[in-house]
Amino acid sequence: MRRRPKHLPAEERRAATVEAVIDLAGEKNPSDITTSDIAKRMGLTQGALFRHFPTKDSILQAVLSWVTERLLSRVDRAAEGMQSPIAALEAMFMTHIDFVSEQPGVPRMLFGELQRAGETLPKRIVQTMTHHYAERLHRLLRAGVAQGELDATLDVDTAAVLFIGSIQGLVMQSLLAGDVSHIRRDAPGVFSIYRRGIEARHEL
Amino acid sequence: MRRRPKHLPAEERRAATVEAVIDLAGEKNPSDITTSDIAKRMGLTQGALFRHFPTKDSILQAVLSWVTERLLSRVDRAAEGMQSPIAALEAMFMTHIDFVSEQPGVPRMLFGELQRAGETLPKRIVQTMTHHYAERLHRLLRAGVAQGELDATLDVDTAAVLFIGSIQGLVMQSLLAGDVSHIRRDAPGVFSIYRRGIEARHEL
DNA sequence: TAAGATAGTAATTGATTACTTACTTTAGGG
DNA sequence: CCCTAAAGTAAGTAATCAATTACTATCTTA
């Protein structure tokens, strides 16, 4: 058992805070997470958090920055080595699913943030991330169409929406079942229907 | 301009409350809706709500009951007249999209409720509804497979997950764009990819 | 039309929240 | 080793929230 030192340098404390929030988001509605919840999870008093973050919103902001960076870089790395666009799409899909299975709080926070009214900074971070994500999808989908792997008449915008929706559907399913493990099991089947929907039809 | 009578019979007041909550959920995060928000929207004082509902949670409960009943019955009616399973699935899809476009607060509330920790009554209502929804999907998908319209090797559970996920993806897209009108425009394209993914391949 | 029942107001309560302040503990370099 | 800056504590504040209370206005009908 690794014991927890009471004093941590500011940067490590901030990292630990981000981790605690993601952890909590896996257990309860993100908007129900209080600063006391976070502090208790870290073995700190509530006020101590405000040594490292000026506001609660800035904590959220740090969490979302960390999450979006990690997700994008992991998904990028997974798609990199693949030789065909479809293989790259599948690798992206499965990596995204892996990420979500390991950190079930992440999609909850992302979706929850999108629901907030107005134009908050955390919300903008999520919008920027999904924009980058969609860019990668578009590139792969266009490449797939160009080299005849995907249906020539495919609308890439629509295909990108459905890609993200497929993941979202699996997340919703796991919320319904109250069990994150299902998501990994069902992911390959979902992707294979999706692939069938976008790929060029092979000769009979 | 229809004027608002100050006194309403209890049942009408409860109906108006449900409407106000759905209305508000289209504008802000459902968990940020306060009883004061609801009352203000109705032109009432906050305390007056508690003449008709014992708790705030019971308001939520009424909203979710109303929503789930309406959604299911509308979707059922749309699928009823169709002669082929695929046509019925498409009618369900489009009707669901119509419903969501008219009441953008609805998917927010449903998804938000699923995120809550533990087993609350409102959460159970949503779970029951999705269960019934999935039942209808299963029946149609099985029928489609049986009569050769859908791919013989299709996993109907997976296909049902992706059906709901497709809608969820469109909802997410509308949250990103901050514009609900997109959802209706993109829906046919999304469904056509989905259909391509599940249908039996025609002879060349 | 008087009277009881129903629906509303206005003010208040206790709990909870994000954030502050005054003080204490710990780590680490000269 | 000690002194200072960083990190944490404990108690408190103002604001906000759901829910309550004491009272008033408005319907219904006998």
Coordinates of N, CA, C and O in Angstrom, one line a residue, chain A residues 9-173:
Chain A
P9 N 4.0 18.9 -4.0 CA 4.3 20.1 -4.8 C 3.1 20.4 -5.7 O 2.3 19.5 -6.1
A10 N 3.0 21.7 -6.0 CA 1.7 22.2 -6.6 C 1.3 21.4 -7.8 O 0.2 21.0 -8.0
E11 N 2.3 21.1 -8.7 CA 2.0 20.5 -10.0 C 1.4 19.1 -9.7 O 0.4 18.7 -10.4
E12 N 2.0 18.4 -8.8 CA 1.6 17.0 -8.6 C 0.2 17.0 -7.9 O -0.6 16.2 -8.2
R13 N 0.0 18.0 -7.1 CA -1.3 18.1 -6.4 C -2.4 18.4 -7.5 O -3.5 17.9 -7.4
R14 N -2.1 19.2 -8.4 CA -3.1 19.5 -9.5 C -3.4 18.3 -10.3 O -4.5 18.0 -10.6
A15 N -2.3 17.5 -10.6 CA -2.5 16.3 -11.3 C -3.4 15.3 -10.5 O -4.3 14.7 -11.1
A16 N -3.1 15.2 -9.2 CA -3.9 14.3 -8.4 C -5.4 14.8 -8.4 O -6.3 14.0 -8.3
T17 N -5.6 16.1 -8.4 CA -6.9 16.6 -8.4 C -7.7 16.2 -9.6 O -8.8 15.7 -9.6
V18 N -7.0 16.3 -10.8 CA -7.6 15.9 -12.0 C -8.0 14.5 -12.0 O -9.2 14.1 -12.3
E19 N -7.1 13.7 -11.5 CA -7.4 12.2 -11.4 C -8.6 11.9 -10.5 O -9.5 11.1 -10.8
A20 N -8.7 12.7 -9.4 CA -9.8 12.4 -8.4 C -11.1 12.8 -9.1 O -12.1 12.1 -8.9
V21 N -11.1 13.9 -9.8 CA -12.4 14.3 -10.4 C -12.9 13.3 -11.5 O -14.0 12.9 -11.5
I22 N -11.9 12.8 -12.3 CA -12.3 11.8 -13.3 C -12.8 10.5 -12.6 O -13.8 9.9 -13.0
D23 N -12.1 10.2 -11.5 CA -12.5 9.0 -10.7 C -14.0 9.2 -10.2 O -14.8 8.3 -10.4
L24 N -14.3 10.3 -9.6 CA -15.6 10.6 -9.1 C -16.7 10.6 -10.2 O -17.8 10.1 -10.0
A25 N -16.3 11.1 -11.3 CA -17.2 11.2 -12.4 C -17.7 9.8 -12.9 O -18.7 9.7 -13.6
G26 N -16.9 8.8 -12.6 CA -17.2 7.5 -12.9 C -18.3 6.9 -12.0 O -18.9 5.9 -12.3
E27 N -18.5 7.6 -10.9 CA -19.4 7.1 -9.9 C -20.7 7.9 -9.8 O -21.7 7.3 -9.3
K28 N -20.7 9.1 -10.1 CA -21.9 10.0 -9.9 C -22.0 11.0 -11.0 O -21.0 11.3 -11.7
N29 N -23.1 11.6 -11.1 CA -23.4 12.7 -12.1 C -22.3 13.8 -11.9 O -22.2 14.3 -10.8
P30 N -21.6 14.1 -12.9 CA -20.5 15.1 -12.8 C -21.0 16.4 -12.2 O -20.3 17.1 -11.4
S31 N -22.2 16.9 -12.5 CA -22.6 18.1 -11.9 C -23.0 18.0 -10.4 O -23.2 19.0 -9.8
D32 N -23.0 16.8 -9.9 CA -23.2 16.6 -8.5 C -21.9 16.5 -7.7 O -21.9 16.4 -6.5
I33 N -20.8 16.6 -8.4 CA -19.5 16.5 -7.7 C -19.2 17.9 -7.1 O -19.1 18.9 -7.7
T34 N -19.0 17.9 -5.8 CA -18.7 19.1 -5.0 C -17.2 19.2 -4.7 O -16.5 18.2 -4.8
T35 N -16.7 20.4 -4.4 CA -15.3 20.5 -4.0 C -15.0 19.7 -2.8 O -13.9 19.2 -2.6
S36 N -16.0 19.5 -1.9 CA -15.8 18.7 -0.7 C -15.6 17.2 -1.1 O -14.7 16.5 -0.6
D37 N -16.4 16.8 -2.1 CA -16.2 15.4 -2.6 C -14.8 15.2 -3.1 O -14.2 14.2 -2.8
I38 N -14.3 16.1 -3.9 CA -13.0 16.0 -4.5 C -11.9 15.9 -3.4 O -11.1 15.1 -3.4
A39 N -12.0 16.9 -2.4 CA -11.1 17.0 -1.3 C -11.0 15.7 -0.5 O -10.0 15.1 -0.2
K40 N -12.2 15.2 -0.2 CA -12.3 14.0 0.6 C -11.7 12.8 -0.1 O -10.9 12.0 0.5
R41 N -11.9 12.7 -1.4 CA -11.3 11.6 -2.2 C -9.8 11.7 -2.2 O -9.1 10.7 -2.3
M42 N -9.2 12.9 -2.0 CA -7.8 13.1 -2.0 C -7.2 13.0 -0.6 O -6.0 13.2 -0.5
G43 N -8.1 13.0 0.4 CA -7.6 13.0 1.7 C -7.1 14.4 2.1 O -6.1 14.6 2.8
L44 N -7.8 15.4 1.7 CA -7.5 16.8 1.9 C -8.7 17.5 2.5 O -9.8 17.0 2.5
T45 N -8.5 18.7 3.1 CA -9.6 19.5 3.5 C -10.0 20.3 2.2 O -9.2 20.6 1.3
Q46 N -11.3 20.7 2.2 CA -11.9 21.3 1.1 C -11.1 22.6 0.7 O -10.9 22.8 -0.5
G47 N -10.8 23.4 1.7 CA -10.1 24.7 1.4 C -8.8 24.5 0.7 O -8.4 25.4 -0.1
A48 N -8.1 23.4 0.9 CA -6.8 23.2 0.4 C -6.8 23.2 -1.1 O -5.8 23.6 -1.8
L49 N -7.9 22.8 -1.7 CA -8.0 22.8 -3.2 C -7.8 24.2 -3.8 O -7.2 24.4 -4.9
F50 N -8.2 25.2 -3.0 CA -8.2 26.6 -3.5 C -6.8 27.2 -3.4 O -6.6 28.4 -3.8
R51 N -5.9 26.4 -2.9 CA -4.4 26.9 -3.0 C -4.0 26.7 -4.4 O -3.0 27.3 -4.9
H52 N -4.6 25.7 -5.1 CA -4.1 25.3 -6.4 C -5.0 25.7 -7.6 O -4.5 25.7 -8.7
F53 N -6.2 26.0 -7.3 CA -7.1 26.4 -8.3 C -7.9 27.6 -7.8 O -8.4 27.5 -6.7
P54 N -8.1 28.6 -8.6 CA -8.8 29.8 -8.1 C -10.3 29.6 -8.0 O -10.9 30.1 -7.1
T55 N -10.9 28.7 -8.8 CA -12.3 28.5 -8.8 C -12.6 27.0 -9.1 O -11.7 26.3 -9.6
K56 N -13.8 26.6 -8.8 CA -14.1 25.2 -9.2 C -14.1 25.0 -10.7 O -13.7 23.9 -11.2
D57 N -14.6 26.0 -11.4 CA -14.6 25.9 -12.8 C -13.2 25.7 -13.4 O -13.0 25.0 -14.4
S58 N -12.2 26.3 -12.8 CA -10.8 26.1 -13.3 C -10.4 24.7 -13.0 O -9.5 24.2 -13.8
I59 N -10.9 24.0 -12.1 CA -10.6 22.6 -11.9 C -11.2 21.8 -13.0 O -10.5 21.0 -13.7
L60 N -12.5 22.1 -13.3 CA -13.1 21.4 -14.5 C -12.3 21.6 -15.7 O -12.2 20.7 -16.6
Q61 N -11.9 22.9 -15.9 CA -11.1 23.2 -17.1 C -9.9 22.4 -17.2 O -9.5 21.9 -18.3
A62 N -9.2 22.2 -16.1 CA -7.9 21.4 -16.1 C -8.3 20.0 -16.4 O -7.5 19.3 -17.2
V63 N -9.4 19.5 -15.9 CA -9.7 18.1 -16.1 C -10.0 17.9 -17.6 O -9.5 16.9 -18.2
L64 N -10.8 18.8 -18.2 CA -11.1 18.6 -19.6 C -9.9 18.8 -20.5 O -9.8 18.1 -21.5
S65 N -9.0 19.7 -20.2 CA -7.8 19.8 -21.0 C -7.0 18.5 -21.0 O -6.6 18.0 -22.0
W66 N -6.9 18.0 -19.8 CA -6.1 16.7 -19.6 C -6.8 15.6 -20.4 O -6.1 14.9 -21.2
V67 N -8.1 15.5 -20.2 CA -8.8 14.4 -20.9 C -8.8 14.5 -22.4 O -8.5 13.5 -23.1
T68 N -9.0 15.7 -22.9 CA -9.1 15.8 -24.4 C -7.7 15.6 -25.0 O -7.6 14.9 -26.0
E69 N -6.6 16.1 -24.3 CA -5.3 15.8 -24.8 C -5.0 14.3 -24.9 O -4.5 13.8 -25.9
R70 N -5.3 13.7 -23.8 CA -5.0 12.2 -23.7 C -5.7 11.4 -24.7 O -5.2 10.6 -25.4
L71 N -7.0 11.7 -24.8 CA -7.9 11.0 -25.7 C -7.4 11.1 -27.2 O -7.2 10.1 -27.9
L72 N -7.2 12.4 -27.5 CA -6.7 12.6 -28.9 C -5.4 11.9 -29.2 O -5.2 11.3 -30.3
S73 N -4.5 12.1 -28.3 CA -3.1 11.5 -28.6 C -3.2 10.0 -28.6 O -2.5 9.4 -29.5
R74 N -4.0 9.4 -27.8 CA -4.1 7.9 -27.8 C -4.7 7.4 -29.1 O -4.3 6.4 -29.7
V75 N -5.8 8.1 -29.5 CA -6.5 7.7 -30.7 C -5.6 7.9 -31.9 O -5.6 7.1 -32.8
D76 N -4.8 9.0 -31.9 CA -3.9 9.3 -33.0 C -2.9 8.2 -33.1 O -2.6 7.6 -34.2
R77 N -2.3 7.8 -32.0 CA -1.2 6.8 -31.9 C -1.8 5.5 -32.5 O -1.1 4.8 -33.2
A78 N -3.0 5.2 -32.1 CA -3.6 3.9 -32.5 C -3.8 3.9 -34.0 O -3.6 2.8 -34.7
A79 N -4.2 5.0 -34.6 CA -4.5 5.0 -36.0 C -3.2 5.1 -36.9 O -3.2 4.7 -38.1
E80 N -2.1 5.5 -36.3 CA -0.9 5.8 -37.0 C -0.4 4.6 -37.8 O -0.1 4.8 -39.0
G81 N -0.2 3.5 -37.2 CA 0.5 2.4 -37.8 C -0.3 1.7 -38.9 O 0.3 0.9 -39.6
M82 N -1.6 2.0 -39.0 CA -2.4 1.2 -39.9 C -2.2 1.5 -41.3 O -2.1 2.6 -41.7
Q83 N -2.3 0.4 -42.1 CA -2.1 0.6 -43.6 C -3.3 1.0 -44.3 O -3.2 1.7 -45.3
S84 N -4.5 0.6 -43.9 CA -5.7 0.9 -44.7 C -6.6 1.9 -43.8 O -6.6 1.8 -42.6
P85 N -7.3 2.7 -44.5 CA -8.2 3.7 -43.7 C -9.2 2.9 -42.8 O -9.4 3.3 -41.7
I86 N -9.8 1.8 -43.3 CA -10.7 1.1 -42.5 C -10.1 0.5 -41.3 O -10.6 0.6 -40.2
A87 N -8.9 0.0 -41.4 CA -8.1 -0.5 -40.3 C -7.8 0.6 -39.3 O -7.9 0.4 -38.1
A88 N -7.5 1.8 -39.8 CA -7.2 2.9 -38.9 C -8.5 3.3 -38.2 O -8.5 3.6 -37.0
L89 N -9.6 3.3 -38.9 CA -10.9 3.7 -38.2 C -11.2 2.7 -37.1 O -11.6 3.1 -36.0
E90 N -11.0 1.4 -37.4 CA -11.3 0.4 -36.4 C -10.4 0.6 -35.2 O -10.8 0.4 -34.1
A91 N -9.1 0.9 -35.5 CA -8.2 1.1 -34.4 C -8.6 2.3 -33.5 O -8.5 2.2 -32.3
M92 N -9.0 3.3 -34.2 CA -9.5 4.5 -33.4 C -10.7 4.2 -32.6 O -10.8 4.5 -31.4
F93 N -11.6 3.4 -33.2 CA -12.8 3.0 -32.5 C -12.5 2.2 -31.2 O -12.9 2.6 -30.1
M94 N -11.7 1.2 -31.4 CA -11.4 0.3 -30.3 C -10.6 1.0 -29.2 O -10.8 0.8 -28.0
T95 N -9.7 1.9 -29.6 CA -8.9 2.6 -28.6 C -9.7 3.6 -27.8 O -9.6 3.7 -26.6
H96 N -10.7 4.2 -28.5 CA -11.6 5.1 -27.9 C -12.4 4.3 -26.8 O -12.6 4.8 -25.7
I97 N -12.9 3.2 -27.2 CA -13.6 2.3 -26.3 C -12.8 1.9 -25.1 O -13.2 1.9 -24.0
D98 N -11.5 1.5 -25.4 CA -10.6 1.2 -24.3 C -10.5 2.3 -23.3 O -10.6 2.1 -22.1
F99 N -10.3 3.5 -23.8 CA -10.1 4.7 -23.0 C -11.3 4.9 -22.1 O -11.2 5.1 -20.9
V100 N -12.5 4.8 -22.7 CA -13.7 5.0 -22.0 C -14.0 3.9 -21.0 O -14.5 4.2 -19.9
S101 N -13.6 2.7 -21.3 CA -13.7 1.6 -20.3 C -12.9 1.8 -19.1 O -13.3 1.5 -18.0
E102 N -11.7 2.3 -19.4 CA -10.7 2.6 -18.2 C -11.2 3.8 -17.4 O -11.0 3.8 -16.2
Q103 N -11.7 4.8 -18.1 CA -12.1 6.0 -17.4 C -13.6 6.3 -17.7 O -13.9 7.2 -18.5
P104 N -14.5 5.6 -17.1 CA -15.9 5.8 -17.4 C -16.4 7.2 -17.2 O -17.5 7.6 -17.7
G105 N -15.7 7.9 -16.3 CA -16.1 9.3 -16.0 C -16.0 10.2 -17.2 O -16.6 11.3 -17.3
V106 N -15.1 9.9 -18.1 CA -14.7 10.8 -19.2 C -15.9 11.1 -20.1 O -16.2 12.3 -20.3
P107 N -16.6 10.2 -20.7 CA -17.7 10.5 -21.6 C -18.8 11.3 -20.8 O -19.5 12.1 -21.4
R108 N -19.0 11.0 -19.5 CA -20.0 11.7 -18.7 C -19.6 13.1 -18.6 O -20.5 14.0 -18.7
M109 N -18.4 13.4 -18.4 CA -18.0 14.8 -18.2 C -18.1 15.5 -19.5 O -18.6 16.7 -19.6
L110 N -17.7 14.9 -20.6 CA -17.7 15.5 -21.9 C -19.1 15.9 -22.3 O -19.5 17.0 -22.6
F111 N -20.0 14.9 -22.2 CA -21.4 15.1 -22.5 C -22.1 16.1 -21.6 O -22.8 17.0 -22.1
G112 N -21.8 16.0 -20.3 CA -22.4 16.9 -19.4 C -22.0 18.4 -19.7 O -22.8 19.3 -19.5
E113 N -20.7 18.5 -20.0 CA -20.2 19.9 -20.3 C -20.9 20.5 -21.5 O -21.2 21.7 -21.6
L114 N -21.2 19.6 -22.5 CA -21.9 20.1 -23.7 C -23.3 20.6 -23.4 O -23.8 21.4 -24.2
Q115 N -23.8 20.1 -22.3 CA -25.2 20.4 -22.0 C -25.4 21.8 -21.4 O -26.4 22.4 -21.3
R116 N -24.3 22.3 -20.9 CA -24.3 23.6 -20.2 C -24.8 24.7 -21.1 O -24.3 24.8 -22.2
A117 N -25.6 25.6 -20.5 CA -26.0 26.7 -21.3 C -24.9 27.7 -21.5 O -23.9 27.7 -20.8
G118 N -25.0 28.5 -22.6 CA -24.0 29.6 -22.8 C -22.7 29.0 -23.3 O -22.5 27.9 -23.7
E119 N -21.7 29.9 -23.3 CA -20.4 29.6 -23.9 C -19.3 29.6 -22.8 O -18.6 30.6 -22.7
T120 N -19.2 28.6 -22.0 CA -18.2 28.5 -21.0 C -16.9 28.0 -21.6 O -16.9 27.4 -22.6
L121 N -15.8 28.3 -20.8 CA -14.5 27.9 -21.3 C -14.4 26.4 -21.3 O -13.9 25.8 -22.3
P122 N -14.8 25.6 -20.3 CA -14.8 24.2 -20.4 C -15.6 23.7 -21.6 O -15.1 22.7 -22.3
K123 N -16.7 24.3 -21.9 CA -17.5 23.8 -23.0 C -16.7 24.0 -24.3 O -16.7 23.2 -25.2
R124 N -16.0 25.1 -24.4 CA -15.2 25.4 -25.6 C -14.1 24.4 -25.8 O -13.8 24.0 -26.9
I125 N -13.5 24.0 -24.7 CA -12.5 22.9 -24.8 C -13.0 21.7 -25.4 O -12.4 21.1 -26.3
V126 N -14.2 21.3 -25.0 CA -14.8 20.1 -25.5 C -15.1 20.2 -27.0 O -14.9 19.3 -27.8
Q127 N -15.6 21.4 -27.3 CA -15.9 21.7 -28.8 C -14.7 21.6 -29.6 O -14.7 21.0 -30.7
T128 N -13.6 22.2 -29.1 CA -12.4 22.1 -29.9 C -11.9 20.7 -30.1 O -11.5 20.3 -31.2
M129 N -12.0 19.9 -29.0 CA -11.5 18.5 -29.1 C -12.3 17.8 -30.1 O -11.8 17.1 -31.0
T130 N -13.7 17.9 -30.1 CA -14.5 17.1 -31.0 C -14.2 17.6 -32.4 O -14.3 16.8 -33.4
H131 N -13.9 18.9 -32.6 CA -13.6 19.4 -33.9 C -12.4 18.7 -34.5 O -12.3 18.3 -35.6
H132 N -11.3 18.6 -33.6 CA -10.1 17.9 -34.0 C -10.4 16.4 -34.3 O -9.9 15.9 -35.3
Y133 N -11.2 15.9 -33.5 CA -11.5 14.4 -33.7 C -12.2 14.2 -35.0 O -11.9 13.3 -35.8
A134 N -13.2 15.1 -35.3 CA -13.9 15.0 -36.6 C -13.0 15.2 -37.8 O -13.2 14.5 -38.8
E135 N -12.0 16.1 -37.6 CA -11.0 16.3 -38.7 C -10.3 15.0 -39.0 O -10.2 14.6 -40.2
R136 N -9.9 14.3 -38.0 CA -9.2 13.0 -38.2 C -10.1 12.0 -38.9 O -9.7 11.3 -39.8
L137 N -11.3 11.9 -38.5 CA -12.3 11.0 -39.1 C -12.5 11.4 -40.6 O -12.5 10.5 -41.4
H138 N -12.7 12.6 -40.8 CA -12.9 13.1 -42.2 C -11.7 12.6 -43.1 O -11.9 12.2 -44.2
R139 N -10.5 12.8 -42.6 CA -9.3 12.5 -43.4 C -9.3 11.0 -43.8 O -9.1 10.6 -44.9
L140 N -9.6 10.2 -42.7 CA -9.6 8.8 -43.0 C -10.7 8.4 -43.9 O -10.5 7.5 -44.8
L141 N -11.9 8.9 -43.7 CA -13.0 8.6 -44.5 C -12.8 9.0 -46.0 O -13.1 8.2 -46.9
R142 N -12.3 10.2 -46.2 CA -12.0 10.6 -47.5 C -11.0 9.7 -48.2 O -11.1 9.3 -49.4
A143 N -9.9 9.3 -47.4 CA -8.9 8.4 -48.0 C -9.5 7.1 -48.4 O -9.2 6.5 -49.4
G144 N -10.4 6.6 -47.5 CA -11.0 5.3 -47.8 C -11.9 5.4 -49.1 O -11.9 4.4 -49.9
V145 N -12.6 6.5 -49.3 CA -13.4 6.6 -50.5 C -12.5 6.7 -51.7 O -12.7 6.1 -52.7
A146 N -11.4 7.5 -51.5 CA -10.5 7.7 -52.7 C -9.9 6.4 -53.2 O -9.8 6.2 -54.4
Q147 N -9.5 5.5 -52.2 CA -8.9 4.3 -52.7 C -9.8 3.2 -52.8 O -9.4 2.0 -52.9
G148 N -11.1 3.5 -52.9 CA -12.1 2.5 -53.2 C -12.5 1.5 -52.1 O -13.3 0.6 -52.3
E149 N -12.0 1.7 -50.9 CA -12.3 0.8 -49.8 C -13.7 1.1 -49.2 O -14.4 0.2 -48.8
L150 N -14.0 2.4 -49.3 CA -15.4 2.8 -48.8 C -16.3 3.1 -50.0 O -15.8 3.5 -51.1
D151 N -17.6 3.1 -49.7 CA -18.6 3.4 -50.7 C -18.4 4.7 -51.4 O -18.2 5.8 -50.7
A152 N -18.4 4.8 -52.7 CA -18.1 6.0 -53.4 C -19.0 7.1 -53.2 O -18.7 8.3 -53.2
T153 N -20.3 6.8 -52.8 CA -21.3 7.8 -52.6 C -21.4 8.3 -51.2 O -22.3 9.0 -50.8
L154 N -20.5 7.8 -50.3 CA -20.6 8.0 -48.9 C -20.5 9.5 -48.6 O -19.6 10.2 -49.1
D155 N -21.3 10.0 -47.7 CA -21.3 11.3 -47.2 C -20.4 11.3 -45.9 O -20.8 10.7 -44.9
V156 N -19.2 11.9 -46.0 CA -18.2 11.7 -44.9 C -18.7 12.4 -43.6 O -18.4 12.0 -42.5
D157 N -19.4 13.5 -43.8 CA -19.9 14.2 -42.6 C -20.8 13.3 -41.8 O -20.7 13.2 -40.6
T158 N -21.7 12.7 -42.5 CA -22.7 11.8 -41.9 C -22.0 10.6 -41.3 O -22.4 10.2 -40.1
A159 N -21.0 10.1 -42.0 CA -20.3 8.9 -41.5 C -19.6 9.3 -40.2 O -19.5 8.4 -39.3
A160 N -19.1 10.5 -40.1 CA -18.4 10.9 -38.9 C -19.3 11.0 -37.7 O -19.0 10.6 -36.6
V161 N -20.5 11.6 -38.0 CA -21.5 11.7 -36.9 C -21.9 10.3 -36.4 O -22.0 10.1 -35.2
L162 N -22.1 9.4 -37.3 CA -22.5 8.0 -36.9 C -21.3 7.3 -36.1 O -21.6 6.5 -35.2
F163 N -20.1 7.6 -36.5 CA -19.0 7.0 -35.8 C -19.0 7.4 -34.3 O -19.0 6.5 -33.4
I164 N -19.1 8.7 -34.1 CA -19.2 9.2 -32.7 C -20.5 8.7 -32.0 O -20.4 8.3 -30.8
G165 N -21.5 8.7 -32.8 CA -22.8 8.2 -32.2 C -22.7 6.7 -31.8 O -23.3 6.4 -30.8
S166 N -22.0 5.9 -32.5 CA -21.9 4.5 -32.2 C -21.2 4.4 -30.8 O -21.7 3.6 -30.0
I167 N -20.2 5.2 -30.5 CA -19.5 5.1 -29.2 C -20.5 5.6 -28.2 O -20.6 5.0 -27.1
Q168 N -21.2 6.7 -28.5 CA -22.1 7.3 -27.5 C -23.2 6.3 -27.2 O -23.7 6.2 -26.1
G169 N -23.7 5.5 -28.2 CA -24.7 4.5 -27.9 C -24.2 3.4 -27.0 O -24.9 3.0 -26.1
L170 N -22.9 3.0 -27.1 CA -22.4 2.0 -26.2 C -22.2 2.6 -24.8 O -22.5 1.9 -23.8
V171 N -21.9 3.9 -24.7 CA -21.8 4.5 -23.4 C -23.2 4.5 -22.7 O -23.3 4.2 -21.6
M172 N -24.2 4.9 -23.5 CA -25.5 4.9 -23.0 C -25.9 3.5 -22.5 O -26.6 3.4 -21.4
Q173 N -25.6 2.5 -23.3 CA -25.9 1.2 -22.9 C -25.3 0.8 -21.6 O -25.9 0.2 -20.7

